[in-house]
Amino acid sequence: MNTDPDGGWSLVVPLKPLARAKSRLATATGALLRPRLALAFAQDTVAAALECGRVRDVAVVTDDAVAAVALAALGARIVPDSPGAGLNAALAHGARTVRGSRPGAGVAALNADLPALRPGELARVLDAAGEFPRTFLADAAEIGTTFLSAGPGVELAPAFGGASRRRHLSSGAVEIRLSGVDSVRRDVDTGEDLAAAWALGVGPRTAAHRFHPAG
């Protein structure tokens, strides 16, 4: 449970260098728009997270200089990806960094590609997460994971990538089963995913690109 006396969750958001991010989107968006959309997704995700009343701070783990400037401007803390060993190492590093200054923090990993994220829906997920030492939320396909939490004194132990829902279940994390939190589950890897996010209503930075995916 989240018993941090200072209150609020610290979120850790990992972001690849934009040149390599969201590679599977290129077929739908083209090579030039893909990295711009990847940054817009991250901006809308971080902005919505920071608007959530349950969130105290957001740490973005990235080595991308352009993304670092843009996300810091929104109020995120930028953590260099010093392990340089992939997604799960970056998340573990981010969680350790957060707890270096807030040892009692409840920490949650959140995907950077949730452009339709709603602060109220994220608050409901965080409230549910606070009832257990470690929880996760499956993606819309119920194969991957978009959110993983660890209460104070509990290791995050991320196992993202591919069929991570099964791995997080096997690791003992409690699956959050809530209706009406579609925006927290709607990550974007493909053109079809982007169409689904657009139907939910994407944030302003994603919408500004005026890309209308076929759905």
Tab-separated table of C-alpha atoms in Angstrom:
chain	number	residue	atom	x	y	z
A	1	MET	CA	0.000	0.000	0.000
A	2	ASN	CA	1.086	3.594	-0.621
A	3	THR	CA	1.975	4.928	2.843
A	4	ASP	CA	4.309	7.755	1.842
A	5	PRO	CA	3.681	10.499	4.443
A	6	ASP	CA	4.288	13.136	1.756
A	7	GLY	CA	1.479	11.638	-0.272
A	8	GLY	CA	1.169	11.151	-4.009
A	9	TRP	CA	2.638	8.723	-6.484
A	10	SER	CA	5.846	9.100	-8.437
A	11	LEU	CA	5.457	7.932	-12.023
A	12	VAL	CA	8.335	6.652	-14.124
A	13	VAL	CA	7.864	7.027	-17.878
A	14	PRO	CA	10.432	5.454	-20.238
A	15	LEU	CA	11.073	6.934	-23.667
A	16	LYS	CA	13.370	5.625	-26.385
A	17	PRO	CA	15.361	8.026	-28.535
A	18	LEU	CA	12.826	9.465	-30.952
A	19	ALA	CA	14.737	8.218	-33.977
A	20	ARG	CA	13.944	4.664	-32.866
A	21	ALA	CA	10.615	5.126	-31.119
A	22	LYS	CA	7.354	3.677	-32.453
A	23	SER	CA	9.003	1.983	-35.432
A	24	ARG	CA	5.873	-0.052	-36.201
A	25	LEU	CA	3.933	3.158	-36.832
A	26	ALA	CA	6.009	4.079	-39.863
A	27	THR	CA	3.826	2.089	-42.240
A	28	ALA	CA	0.765	4.112	-41.233
A	29	THR	CA	2.318	7.529	-40.662
A	30	GLY	CA	5.449	7.694	-42.767
A	31	ALA	CA	9.022	8.010	-41.573
A	32	LEU	CA	8.993	11.780	-41.036
A	33	LEU	CA	5.841	11.964	-38.911
A	34	ARG	CA	6.592	8.892	-36.785
A	35	PRO	CA	9.166	10.482	-34.403
A	36	ARG	CA	7.081	13.643	-34.124
A	37	LEU	CA	4.080	11.608	-33.098
A	38	ALA	CA	6.192	9.622	-30.625
A	39	LEU	CA	7.139	12.869	-28.917
A	40	ALA	CA	3.548	14.143	-29.027
A	41	PHE	CA	2.326	10.904	-27.425
A	42	ALA	CA	4.846	11.328	-24.620
A	43	GLN	CA	3.945	14.990	-24.128
A	44	ASP	CA	0.231	14.238	-23.900
A	45	THR	CA	0.905	11.311	-21.549
A	46	VAL	CA	3.104	13.340	-19.212
A	47	ALA	CA	0.823	16.387	-19.255
A	48	ALA	CA	-2.227	14.288	-18.366
A	49	ALA	CA	-0.312	12.437	-15.641
A	50	LEU	CA	0.820	15.708	-14.069
A	51	GLU	CA	-2.794	16.914	-14.052
A	52	CYS	CA	-3.830	13.860	-12.016
A	53	GLY	CA	-4.377	14.729	-8.376
A	54	ARG	CA	-2.877	11.435	-7.193
A	55	VAL	CA	0.456	12.124	-8.919
A	56	ARG	CA	3.188	14.018	-7.112
A	57	ASP	CA	5.831	13.899	-9.843
A	58	VAL	CA	6.791	12.289	-13.126
A	59	ALA	CA	10.288	11.100	-13.985
A	60	VAL	CA	10.989	10.475	-17.669
A	61	VAL	CA	13.883	8.133	-18.362
A	62	THR	CA	15.346	9.100	-21.721
A	63	ASP	CA	18.553	9.957	-23.522
A	64	ASP	CA	16.812	11.935	-26.246
A	65	ALA	CA	17.847	15.586	-25.963
A	66	VAL	CA	14.853	16.972	-27.876
A	67	ALA	CA	12.356	14.966	-25.831
A	68	ALA	CA	14.132	15.885	-22.605
A	69	VAL	CA	13.712	19.612	-23.269
A	70	ALA	CA	10.062	19.265	-24.314
A	71	LEU	CA	9.067	17.077	-21.369
A	72	ALA	CA	11.012	19.073	-18.799
A	73	ALA	CA	9.072	22.124	-19.990
A	74	LEU	CA	5.885	20.355	-18.922
A	75	GLY	CA	7.270	19.776	-15.433
A	76	ALA	CA	8.752	16.293	-15.731
A	77	ARG	CA	12.047	15.333	-14.115
A	78	ILE	CA	14.465	13.979	-16.713
A	79	VAL	CA	16.533	10.952	-15.725
A	80	PRO	CA	19.307	9.904	-18.142
A	81	ASP	CA	19.091	6.277	-19.178
A	82	SER	CA	22.490	5.457	-17.733
A	83	PRO	CA	22.033	1.655	-17.770
A	84	GLY	CA	21.367	1.785	-21.518
A	85	ALA	CA	20.177	-1.794	-21.286
A	86	GLY	CA	16.614	-1.643	-22.502
A	87	LEU	CA	13.157	-0.853	-21.223
A	88	ASN	CA	13.073	-2.794	-17.976
A	89	ALA	CA	16.529	-1.674	-16.877
A	90	ALA	CA	15.488	1.925	-17.582
A	91	LEU	CA	12.359	1.550	-15.465
A	92	ALA	CA	14.213	-0.032	-12.562
A	93	HIS	CA	16.793	2.758	-12.744
A	94	GLY	CA	14.055	5.395	-12.770
A	95	ALA	CA	12.380	3.858	-9.723
A	96	ARG	CA	15.679	3.778	-7.809
A	97	THR	CA	16.340	7.405	-8.731
A	98	VAL	CA	12.921	8.511	-7.485
A	99	ARG	CA	13.362	6.646	-4.235
A	100	GLY	CA	16.775	8.178	-3.734
A	101	SER	CA	14.987	11.383	-2.743
A	102	ARG	CA	11.679	9.881	-1.617
A	103	PRO	CA	12.401	6.494	0.006
A	104	GLY	CA	8.775	5.997	0.997
A	105	ALA	CA	7.318	6.763	-2.395
A	106	GLY	CA	4.784	4.627	-4.125
A	107	VAL	CA	6.202	4.243	-7.627
A	108	ALA	CA	4.427	3.343	-10.838
A	109	ALA	CA	5.720	2.747	-14.338
A	110	LEU	CA	3.545	4.205	-17.078
A	111	ASN	CA	3.901	3.802	-20.823
A	112	ALA	CA	4.868	6.911	-22.791
A	113	ASP	CA	2.462	6.121	-25.641
A	114	LEU	CA	-0.925	6.883	-24.069
A	115	PRO	CA	-1.999	9.950	-26.087
A	116	ALA	CA	-5.650	9.714	-24.978
A	117	LEU	CA	-4.783	9.504	-21.261
A	118	ARG	CA	-7.393	11.036	-18.924
A	119	PRO	CA	-6.270	12.249	-15.467
A	120	GLY	CA	-9.461	10.997	-13.821
A	121	GLU	CA	-9.047	7.494	-15.207
A	122	LEU	CA	-5.422	7.406	-14.096
A	123	ALA	CA	-6.563	8.466	-10.603
A	124	ARG	CA	-8.914	5.487	-10.442
A	125	VAL	CA	-6.102	3.137	-11.420
A	126	LEU	CA	-3.776	4.632	-8.817
A	127	ASP	CA	-6.452	4.355	-6.127
A	128	ALA	CA	-6.853	0.670	-6.928
A	129	ALA	CA	-3.072	0.205	-6.966
A	130	GLY	CA	-2.794	1.703	-3.504
A	131	GLU	CA	-4.652	-1.262	-2.029
A	132	PHE	CA	-1.909	-3.772	-2.841
A	133	PRO	CA	1.889	-3.955	-2.614
A	134	ARG	CA	2.287	-4.418	-6.365
A	135	THR	CA	-0.204	-4.185	-9.225
A	136	PHE	CA	-0.441	-3.869	-12.991
A	137	LEU	CA	-2.919	-2.906	-15.686
A	138	ALA	CA	-3.051	-4.824	-18.949
A	139	ASP	CA	-3.141	-3.048	-22.285
A	140	ALA	CA	-6.262	-2.948	-24.448
A	141	ALA	CA	-5.277	-6.205	-26.134
A	142	GLU	CA	-4.829	-7.878	-22.710
A	143	ILE	CA	-1.414	-9.121	-23.789
A	144	GLY	CA	0.949	-6.376	-22.695
A	145	THR	CA	1.074	-3.939	-19.784
A	146	THR	CA	0.657	-0.157	-19.647
A	147	PHE	CA	0.993	0.392	-15.870
A	148	LEU	CA	2.907	-1.312	-13.055
A	149	SER	CA	3.002	-0.130	-9.444
A	150	ALA	CA	5.047	-0.864	-6.342
A	151	GLY	CA	4.278	0.420	-2.870
A	152	PRO	CA	6.905	1.660	-0.402
A	153	GLY	CA	9.597	-0.917	0.260
A	154	VAL	CA	8.489	-3.036	-2.700
A	155	GLU	CA	10.643	-3.512	-5.786
A	156	LEU	CA	9.019	-2.509	-9.045
A	157	ALA	CA	10.477	-5.571	-10.825
A	158	PRO	CA	9.307	-4.572	-14.317
A	159	ALA	CA	8.859	-7.246	-16.971
A	160	PHE	CA	7.546	-5.161	-19.871
A	161	GLY	CA	7.726	-6.172	-23.518
A	162	GLY	CA	5.635	-8.595	-25.550
A	163	ALA	CA	3.354	-10.798	-23.458
A	164	SER	CA	4.111	-8.919	-20.253
A	165	ARG	CA	0.642	-9.398	-18.758
A	166	ARG	CA	1.415	-13.064	-18.211
A	167	ARG	CA	4.855	-12.312	-16.769
A	168	HIS	CA	3.527	-9.714	-14.354
A	169	LEU	CA	0.812	-12.111	-13.215
A	170	SER	CA	3.389	-14.845	-12.696
A	171	SER	CA	5.560	-12.469	-10.679
A	172	GLY	CA	2.805	-12.014	-8.105
A	173	ALA	CA	1.545	-8.571	-9.120
A	174	VAL	CA	-2.214	-8.117	-8.694
A	175	GLU	CA	-4.030	-7.335	-11.929
A	176	ILE	CA	-6.236	-4.251	-11.765
A	177	ARG	CA	-9.579	-5.058	-13.314
A	178	LEU	CA	-11.507	-1.821	-13.736
A	179	SER	CA	-14.003	-0.759	-16.370
A	180	GLY	CA	-13.981	2.737	-17.753
A	181	VAL	CA	-10.206	3.237	-17.770
A	182	ASP	CA	-9.733	2.719	-21.494
A	183	SER	CA	-7.413	5.708	-21.846
A	184	VAL	CA	-4.889	4.157	-19.453
A	185	ARG	CA	-4.922	0.910	-21.439
A	186	ARG	CA	-4.794	2.367	-24.956
A	187	ASP	CA	-1.130	2.343	-25.901
A	188	VAL	CA	-0.153	2.936	-29.518
A	189	ASP	CA	2.156	0.686	-31.523
A	190	THR	CA	0.354	0.391	-34.862
A	191	GLY	CA	-1.874	2.402	-37.137
A	192	GLU	CA	-4.881	0.477	-35.815
A	193	ASP	CA	-3.915	1.394	-32.243
A	194	LEU	CA	-3.627	5.035	-33.235
A	195	ALA	CA	-7.084	4.945	-34.808
A	196	ALA	CA	-8.488	3.539	-31.560
A	197	ALA	CA	-6.745	6.234	-29.502
A	198	TRP	CA	-8.017	8.922	-31.878
A	199	ALA	CA	-11.560	7.593	-31.366
A	200	LEU	CA	-11.146	7.971	-27.587
A	201	GLY	CA	-9.909	11.530	-28.068
A	202	VAL	CA	-6.188	12.226	-28.137
A	203	GLY	CA	-4.456	15.056	-26.321
A	204	PRO	CA	-3.737	18.421	-27.935
A	205	ARG	CA	-0.141	17.765	-28.962
A	206	THR	CA	-1.050	14.594	-30.809
A	207	ALA	CA	-4.141	16.205	-32.319
A	208	ALA	CA	-2.057	19.143	-33.557
A	209	HIS	CA	-0.445	16.893	-36.164
A	210	ARG	CA	-3.846	16.505	-37.784
A	211	PHE	CA	-3.079	12.964	-38.783
A	212	HIS	CA	-6.336	11.076	-39.184
A	213	PRO	CA	-5.694	7.331	-39.164
A	214	ALA	CA	-8.030	5.014	-40.961
A	215	GLY	CA	-10.166	3.166	-38.467
